[in-house]
Coordinates of C-alpha atoms in Angstrom, one line a residue:
X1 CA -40.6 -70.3 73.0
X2 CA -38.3 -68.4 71.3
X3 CA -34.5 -68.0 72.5
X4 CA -32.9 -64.9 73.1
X5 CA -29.6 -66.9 72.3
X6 CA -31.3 -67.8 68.9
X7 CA -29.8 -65.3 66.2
X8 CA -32.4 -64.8 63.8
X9 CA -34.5 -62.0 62.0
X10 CA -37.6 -63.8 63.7
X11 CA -35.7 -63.9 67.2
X12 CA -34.0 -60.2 66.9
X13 CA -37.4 -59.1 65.9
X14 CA -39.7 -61.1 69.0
X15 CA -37.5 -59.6 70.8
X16 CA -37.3 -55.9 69.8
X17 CA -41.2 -55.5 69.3
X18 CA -43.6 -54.1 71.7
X19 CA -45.6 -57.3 72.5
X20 CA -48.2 -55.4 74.6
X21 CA -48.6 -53.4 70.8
X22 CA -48.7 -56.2 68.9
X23 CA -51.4 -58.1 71.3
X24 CA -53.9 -55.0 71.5
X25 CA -54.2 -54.9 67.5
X26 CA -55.0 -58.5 67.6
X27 CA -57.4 -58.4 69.7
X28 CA -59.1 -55.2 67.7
X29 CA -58.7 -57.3 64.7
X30 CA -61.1 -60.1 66.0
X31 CA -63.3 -58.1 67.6
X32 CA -63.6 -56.5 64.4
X33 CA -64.6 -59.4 63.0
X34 CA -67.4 -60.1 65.9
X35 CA -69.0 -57.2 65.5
X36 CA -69.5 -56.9 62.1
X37 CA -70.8 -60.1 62.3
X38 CA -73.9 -57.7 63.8
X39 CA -73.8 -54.9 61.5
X40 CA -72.6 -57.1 58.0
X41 CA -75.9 -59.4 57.6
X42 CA -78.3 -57.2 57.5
X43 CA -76.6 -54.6 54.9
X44 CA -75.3 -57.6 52.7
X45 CA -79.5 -58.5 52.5
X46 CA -81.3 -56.0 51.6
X47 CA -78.3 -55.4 48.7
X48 CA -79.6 -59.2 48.0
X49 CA -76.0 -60.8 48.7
X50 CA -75.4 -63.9 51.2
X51 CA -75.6 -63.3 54.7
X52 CA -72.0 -62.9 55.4
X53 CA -71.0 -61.7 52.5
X54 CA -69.0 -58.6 54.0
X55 CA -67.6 -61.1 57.0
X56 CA -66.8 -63.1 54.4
X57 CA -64.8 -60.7 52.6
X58 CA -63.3 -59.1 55.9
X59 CA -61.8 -62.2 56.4
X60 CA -60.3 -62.0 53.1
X61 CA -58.5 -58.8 53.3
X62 CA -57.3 -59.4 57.1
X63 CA -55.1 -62.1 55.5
X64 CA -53.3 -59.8 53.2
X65 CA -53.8 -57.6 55.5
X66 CA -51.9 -59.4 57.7
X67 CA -48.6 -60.4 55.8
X68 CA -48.7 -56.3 55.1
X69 CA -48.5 -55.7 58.9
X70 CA -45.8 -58.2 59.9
X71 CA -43.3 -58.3 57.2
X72 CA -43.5 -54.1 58.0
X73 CA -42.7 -54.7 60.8
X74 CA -39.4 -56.3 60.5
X75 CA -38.1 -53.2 58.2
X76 CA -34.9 -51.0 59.2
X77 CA -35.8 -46.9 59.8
X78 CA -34.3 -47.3 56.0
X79 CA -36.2 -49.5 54.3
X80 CA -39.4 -47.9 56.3
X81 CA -38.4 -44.2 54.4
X82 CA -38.4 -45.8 51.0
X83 CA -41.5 -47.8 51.0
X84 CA -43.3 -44.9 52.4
X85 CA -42.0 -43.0 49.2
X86 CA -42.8 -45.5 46.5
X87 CA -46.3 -45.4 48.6
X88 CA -47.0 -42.1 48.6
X89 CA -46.2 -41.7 44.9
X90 CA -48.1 -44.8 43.8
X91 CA -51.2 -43.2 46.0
X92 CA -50.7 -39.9 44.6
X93 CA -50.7 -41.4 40.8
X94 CA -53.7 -43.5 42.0
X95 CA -55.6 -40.4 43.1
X96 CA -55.3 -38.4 40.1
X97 CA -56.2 -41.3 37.5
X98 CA -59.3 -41.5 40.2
X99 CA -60.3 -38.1 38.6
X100 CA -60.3 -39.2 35.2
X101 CA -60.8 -42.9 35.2
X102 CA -63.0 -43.3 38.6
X103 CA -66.3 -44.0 39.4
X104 CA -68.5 -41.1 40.8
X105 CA -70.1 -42.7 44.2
X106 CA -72.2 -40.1 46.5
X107 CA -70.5 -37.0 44.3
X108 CA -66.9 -38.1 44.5
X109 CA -64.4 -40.0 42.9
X110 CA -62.6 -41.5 45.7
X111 CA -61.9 -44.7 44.3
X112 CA -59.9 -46.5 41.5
X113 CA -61.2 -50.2 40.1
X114 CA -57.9 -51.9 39.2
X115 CA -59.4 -55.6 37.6
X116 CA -61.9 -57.0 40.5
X117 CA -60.8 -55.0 43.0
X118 CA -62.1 -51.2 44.2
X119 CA -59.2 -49.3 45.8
X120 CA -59.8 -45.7 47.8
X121 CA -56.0 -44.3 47.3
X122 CA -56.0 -41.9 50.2
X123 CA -56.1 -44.5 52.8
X124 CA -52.5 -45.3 51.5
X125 CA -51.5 -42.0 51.0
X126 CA -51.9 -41.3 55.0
X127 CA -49.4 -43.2 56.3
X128 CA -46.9 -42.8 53.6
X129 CA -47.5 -39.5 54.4
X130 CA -46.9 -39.1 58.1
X131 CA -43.5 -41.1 57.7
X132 CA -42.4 -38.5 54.9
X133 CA -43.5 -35.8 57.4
X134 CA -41.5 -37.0 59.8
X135 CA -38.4 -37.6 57.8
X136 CA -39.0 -33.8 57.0
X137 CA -38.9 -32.4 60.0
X138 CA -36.7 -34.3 61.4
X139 CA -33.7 -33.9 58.8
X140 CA -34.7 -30.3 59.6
X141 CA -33.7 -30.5 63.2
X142 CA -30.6 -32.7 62.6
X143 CA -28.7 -31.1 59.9
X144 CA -28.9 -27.1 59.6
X145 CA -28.3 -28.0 55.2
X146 CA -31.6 -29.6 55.3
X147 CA -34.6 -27.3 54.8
X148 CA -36.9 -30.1 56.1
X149 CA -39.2 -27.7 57.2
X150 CA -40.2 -26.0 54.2
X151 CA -40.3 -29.9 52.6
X152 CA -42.6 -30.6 55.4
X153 CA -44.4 -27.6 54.3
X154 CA -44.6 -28.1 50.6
X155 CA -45.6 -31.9 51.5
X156 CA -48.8 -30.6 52.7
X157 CA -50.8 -28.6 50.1
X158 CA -49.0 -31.1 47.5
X159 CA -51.7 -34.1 49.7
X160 CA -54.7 -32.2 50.7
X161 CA -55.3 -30.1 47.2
X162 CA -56.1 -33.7 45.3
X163 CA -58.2 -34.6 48.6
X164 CA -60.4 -31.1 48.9
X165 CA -61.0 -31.7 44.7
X166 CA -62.3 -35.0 45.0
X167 CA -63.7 -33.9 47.3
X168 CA -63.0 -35.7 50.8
X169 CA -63.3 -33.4 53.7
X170 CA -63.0 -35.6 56.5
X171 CA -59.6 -36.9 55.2
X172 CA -58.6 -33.1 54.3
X173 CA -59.5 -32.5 58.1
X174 CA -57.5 -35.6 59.5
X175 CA -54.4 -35.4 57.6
X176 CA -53.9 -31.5 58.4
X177 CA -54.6 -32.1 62.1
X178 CA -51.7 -35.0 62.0
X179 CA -49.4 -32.9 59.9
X180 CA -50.2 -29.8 62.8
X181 CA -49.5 -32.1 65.6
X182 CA -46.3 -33.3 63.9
X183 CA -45.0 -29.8 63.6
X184 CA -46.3 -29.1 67.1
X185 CA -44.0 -32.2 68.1
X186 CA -40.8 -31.2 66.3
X187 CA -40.7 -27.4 68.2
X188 CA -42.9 -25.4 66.9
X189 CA -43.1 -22.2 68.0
X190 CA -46.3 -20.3 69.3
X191 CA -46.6 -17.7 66.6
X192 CA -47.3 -20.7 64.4
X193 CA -49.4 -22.8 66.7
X194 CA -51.7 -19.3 66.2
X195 CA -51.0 -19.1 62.5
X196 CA -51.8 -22.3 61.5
X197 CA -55.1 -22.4 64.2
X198 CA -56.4 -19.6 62.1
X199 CA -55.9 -21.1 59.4
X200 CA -57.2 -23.9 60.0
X201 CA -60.9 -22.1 61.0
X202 CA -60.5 -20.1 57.8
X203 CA -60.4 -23.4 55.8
X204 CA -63.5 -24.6 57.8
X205 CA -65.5 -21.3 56.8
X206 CA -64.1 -22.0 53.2
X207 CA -65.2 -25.3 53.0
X208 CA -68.9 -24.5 54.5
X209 CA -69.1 -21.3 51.9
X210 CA -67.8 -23.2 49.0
X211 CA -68.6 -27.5 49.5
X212 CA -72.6 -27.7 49.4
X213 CA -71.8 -31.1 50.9
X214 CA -69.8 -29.3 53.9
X215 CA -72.7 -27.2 54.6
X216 CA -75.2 -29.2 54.8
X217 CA -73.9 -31.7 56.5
X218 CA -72.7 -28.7 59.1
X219 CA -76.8 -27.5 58.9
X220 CA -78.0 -30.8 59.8
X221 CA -75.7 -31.5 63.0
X222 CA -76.7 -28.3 64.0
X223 CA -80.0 -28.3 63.2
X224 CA -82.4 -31.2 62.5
X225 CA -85.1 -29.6 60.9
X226 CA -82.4 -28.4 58.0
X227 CA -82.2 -31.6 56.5
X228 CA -82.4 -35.7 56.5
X229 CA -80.9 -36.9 59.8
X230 CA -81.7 -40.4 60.1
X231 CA -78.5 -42.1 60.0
X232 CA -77.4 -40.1 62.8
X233 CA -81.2 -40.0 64.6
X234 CA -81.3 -44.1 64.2
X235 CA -77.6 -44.6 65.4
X236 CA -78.3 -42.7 69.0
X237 CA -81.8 -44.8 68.6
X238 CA -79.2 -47.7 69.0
X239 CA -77.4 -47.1 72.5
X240 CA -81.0 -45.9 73.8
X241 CA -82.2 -49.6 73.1
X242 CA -79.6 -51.1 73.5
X243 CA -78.7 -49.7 77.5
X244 CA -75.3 -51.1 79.5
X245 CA -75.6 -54.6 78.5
X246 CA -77.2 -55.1 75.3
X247 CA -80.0 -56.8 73.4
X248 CA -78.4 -59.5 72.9
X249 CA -75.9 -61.2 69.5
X250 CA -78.1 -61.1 66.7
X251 CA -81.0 -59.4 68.6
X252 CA -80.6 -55.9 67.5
X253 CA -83.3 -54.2 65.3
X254 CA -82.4 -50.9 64.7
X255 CA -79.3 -52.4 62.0
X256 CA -81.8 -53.3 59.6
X257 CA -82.8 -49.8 59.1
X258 CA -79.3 -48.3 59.4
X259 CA -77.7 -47.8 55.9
X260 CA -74.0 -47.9 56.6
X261 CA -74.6 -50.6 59.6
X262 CA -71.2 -52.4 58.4
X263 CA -69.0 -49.2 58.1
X264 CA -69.6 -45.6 59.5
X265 CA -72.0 -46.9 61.8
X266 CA -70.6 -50.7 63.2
X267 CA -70.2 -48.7 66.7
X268 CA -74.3 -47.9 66.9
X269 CA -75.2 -51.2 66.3
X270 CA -72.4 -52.8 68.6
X271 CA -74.4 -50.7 71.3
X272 CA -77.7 -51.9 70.8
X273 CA -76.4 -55.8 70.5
X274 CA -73.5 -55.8 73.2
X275 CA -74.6 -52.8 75.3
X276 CA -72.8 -49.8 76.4
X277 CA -70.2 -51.9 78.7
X278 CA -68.6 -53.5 75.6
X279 CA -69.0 -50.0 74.0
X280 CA -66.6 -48.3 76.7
X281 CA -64.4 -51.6 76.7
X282 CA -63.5 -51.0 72.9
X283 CA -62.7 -47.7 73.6
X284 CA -60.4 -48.3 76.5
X285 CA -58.8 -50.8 74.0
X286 CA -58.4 -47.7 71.4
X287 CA -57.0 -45.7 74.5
X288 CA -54.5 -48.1 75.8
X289 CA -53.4 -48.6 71.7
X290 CA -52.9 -44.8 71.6
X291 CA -51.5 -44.4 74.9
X292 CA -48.9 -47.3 74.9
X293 CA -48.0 -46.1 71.1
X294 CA -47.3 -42.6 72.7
X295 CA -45.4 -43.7 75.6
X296 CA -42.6 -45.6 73.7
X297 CA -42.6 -42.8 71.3
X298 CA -41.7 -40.5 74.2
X299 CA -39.2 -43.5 74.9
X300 CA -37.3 -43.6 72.1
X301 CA -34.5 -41.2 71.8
X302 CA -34.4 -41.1 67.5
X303 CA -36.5 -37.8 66.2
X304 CA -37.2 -39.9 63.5
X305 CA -38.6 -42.7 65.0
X306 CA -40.4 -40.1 67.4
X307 CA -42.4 -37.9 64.9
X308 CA -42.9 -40.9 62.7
X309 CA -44.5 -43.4 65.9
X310 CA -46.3 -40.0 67.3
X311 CA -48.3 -39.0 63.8
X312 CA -49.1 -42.8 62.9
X313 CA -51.0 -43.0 66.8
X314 CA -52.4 -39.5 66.1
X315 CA -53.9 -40.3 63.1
X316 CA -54.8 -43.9 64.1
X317 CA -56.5 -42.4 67.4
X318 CA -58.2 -39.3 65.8
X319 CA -59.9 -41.5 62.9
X320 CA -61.0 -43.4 65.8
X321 CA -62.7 -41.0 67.7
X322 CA -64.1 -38.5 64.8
X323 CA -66.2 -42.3 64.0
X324 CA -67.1 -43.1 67.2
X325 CA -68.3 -39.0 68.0
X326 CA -70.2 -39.0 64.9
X327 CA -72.0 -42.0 66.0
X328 CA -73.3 -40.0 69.0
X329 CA -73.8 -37.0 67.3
X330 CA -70.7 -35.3 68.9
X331 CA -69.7 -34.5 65.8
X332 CA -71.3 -33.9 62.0
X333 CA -71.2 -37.2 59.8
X334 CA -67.7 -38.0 57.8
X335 CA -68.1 -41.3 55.7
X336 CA -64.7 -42.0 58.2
X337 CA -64.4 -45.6 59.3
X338 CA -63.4 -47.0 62.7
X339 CA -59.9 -48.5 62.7
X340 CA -59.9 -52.6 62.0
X341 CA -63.4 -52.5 63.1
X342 CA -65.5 -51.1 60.0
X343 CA -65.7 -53.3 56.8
X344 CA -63.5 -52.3 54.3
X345 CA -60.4 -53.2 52.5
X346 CA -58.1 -50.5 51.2
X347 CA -59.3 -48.9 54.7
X348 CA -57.8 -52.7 56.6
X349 CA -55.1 -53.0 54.7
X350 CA -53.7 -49.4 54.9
X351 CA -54.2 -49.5 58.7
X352 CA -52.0 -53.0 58.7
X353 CA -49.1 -50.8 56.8
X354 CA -49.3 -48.2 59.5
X355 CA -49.4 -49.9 62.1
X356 CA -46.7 -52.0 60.9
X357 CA -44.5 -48.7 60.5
X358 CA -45.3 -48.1 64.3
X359 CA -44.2 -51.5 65.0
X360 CA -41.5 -51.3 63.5
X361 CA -40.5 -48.0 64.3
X362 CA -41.2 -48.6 68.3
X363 CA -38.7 -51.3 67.8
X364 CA -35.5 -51.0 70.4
X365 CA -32.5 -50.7 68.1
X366 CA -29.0 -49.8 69.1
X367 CA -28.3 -46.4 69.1
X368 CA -25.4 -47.3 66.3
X369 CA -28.1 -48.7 64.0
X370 CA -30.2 -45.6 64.0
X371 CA -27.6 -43.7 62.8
X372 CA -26.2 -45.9 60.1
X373 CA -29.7 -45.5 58.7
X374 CA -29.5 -42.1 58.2
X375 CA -26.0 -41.7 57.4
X376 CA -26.7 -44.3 54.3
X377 CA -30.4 -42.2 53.1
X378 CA -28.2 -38.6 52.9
X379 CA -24.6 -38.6 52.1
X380 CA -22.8 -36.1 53.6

């Protein structure tokens, strides 16, 4: 057990942290694990690699992935602001050497190979960007110098642009709806909550007049006969033969079929294996994740720390439920992973950094501490 008379960063930081936080994302994390131990094998043999080859290396990256998450988590609001800047330009640089230097996979160049490794730089960018949103708008609100709005603003075509030219839609989609809900947090008014809603359908018609990829993927949700449909056809197969409790670990068919069985579509085959129960039980565990991260953002009296925590669960929640809607059909397909469940690794380990800046930033601190922090990152 650890003391509360024990005075140490370990001991100040037990203390401080949401446990209930911190045991939820564990438990995602190994059930992560479990059920791509479903959806992995299959993919990893008809590619002709080992069996586990994608548990395997899920394993790997949840290590790193874990000493990103903790250590995070013990950061000051300071500390927090600058690694989310160094992040966001090192993401940014990353994306546009993608354009040049990147491999073309399924008509975009999404990713970077830096020695052995594959790294997609927009999963980084997202939470580095939701903490620079927040610092934005909330300078904005705190000192009347501070044009943290219009930053705020400027911050956003200065993400998406690189992301629509790649092109990535789905992460175009989710980073906008975060940045809205962050502006919706710090006051905005309802002439904008009706400026930017039109906007945001006029990019949608954009996108489906000018992205052949946007439109047909539009054209097949809403009409089979437009185009292929199988993924989508074969993942609500799944939870048909599947039912409330399952066929069974290991028993499932319909995985051997699916092509993205270890990534877009892990929650189809975890319905056809462990039934629809264990379905709805991971999604009250995404609830109560979201719901407990937006309660002690409500809680804690920093703007800062309120924008920051409230954008990180919004984006964490949303990516969440696009995947699981697309799985059935709720939604048209978006290549968008479900959080510490999906196999991937710059998806894992940029989910452990924000997570680990909600951890840290739902942290109780003195009042005095919070506003040291600020008073040191903008000299008066």
């Amino acid at each position: 057990m650890v003391s509360r008379a024990e005075r140490s960063a370990f001991s100040d930081w037990w203390w401080t942290v949401d446990r209930l936080l911190l045991a939820a994302l564990a438990i995602l994390m190994l059930a992560g694990l479990v059920f791509l131990m479903a959806g992995g094998p299959p993919v990893a043999e008809r590619l002709g690699l080992s069996t586990f080859h994608f548990v395997n290396r899920q394993v790997l990256f949840l290590v790193p992935a874990l000493l990103i998450m903790l250590p995070v988590s013990f950061l000051s609001l300071r500390h927090i602001r600058r690694l989310a800047l160094l992040v966001y330009i090192g993401g940014m640089a990353l994306i546009m050497l993608a354009f040049q230097f990147g491999p073309e996979i399924k008509g975009a160049h999404r990713w970077i190979v830096i020695g052995p490794l594959g790294i997609q730089p927009s999963e980084f960018v997202k939470p580095a960007f939701v903490i620079l949103a927040a610092w934005a708008f909330s300078e904005g609100a705190r000192r009347k110098d501070m044009p943290g709005a219009l930053l705020a603003l400027m911050l956003l075509p200065a993400t998406i642009i690189p992301l629509i030219l790649q092109p990535d839609f789905g992460q175009t989609m989710l980073v906008t709806i975060v940045w809205c809900g962050l502006f919706f947090v710090a006051g905005l008014h309802w002439f904008w909550v009706m400026g930017l809603g039109g906007a945001g359908l006029v990019g949608i018609v954009a996108a489906y007049e000018f992205l052949p990829h946007v439109r047909a993927r539009f054209e097949r949700f809403l009409d089979k006969d437009s185009g292929d449909t199988f993924q989508v056809d074969t993942a609500m197969e799944s939870f048909s033969r599947g039912g409330w409790l399952g066929r069974g670990p290991g028993e499932g068919t319909v995985k051997r079929i699916l092509p993205d069985a270890h990534t877009d579509f892990i929650f189809a085959v975890t319905a056809e294996e462990f039934g629809i129960v264990v379905c709805l039980a991971l999604l009250m565990l995404f609830a109560f994740i979201v719901l407990r991260g937006l309660m002690l953002a409500k809680r804690n009296e920093d703007t800062f720390c309120r924008l920051a925590a409230t954008g990180l669960i919004l984006m964490f929640g949303l990516q969440a439920c696009i995947n699981m809607m697309v799985n059935v059909h709720l939604m048209p397909a978006k290549g968008m992973t479900l959080p510490f469940i999906s196999y991937g690794g710059s998806s894992l380990l940029s989910l452990a950094l924000g997570m680990g800046f909600l951890i840290a930033l739902t942290r109780r601190r003195p009042r005095s501490e919070t506003m040291e922090n600020f008073s040191q990152d903008w000299p008066r």
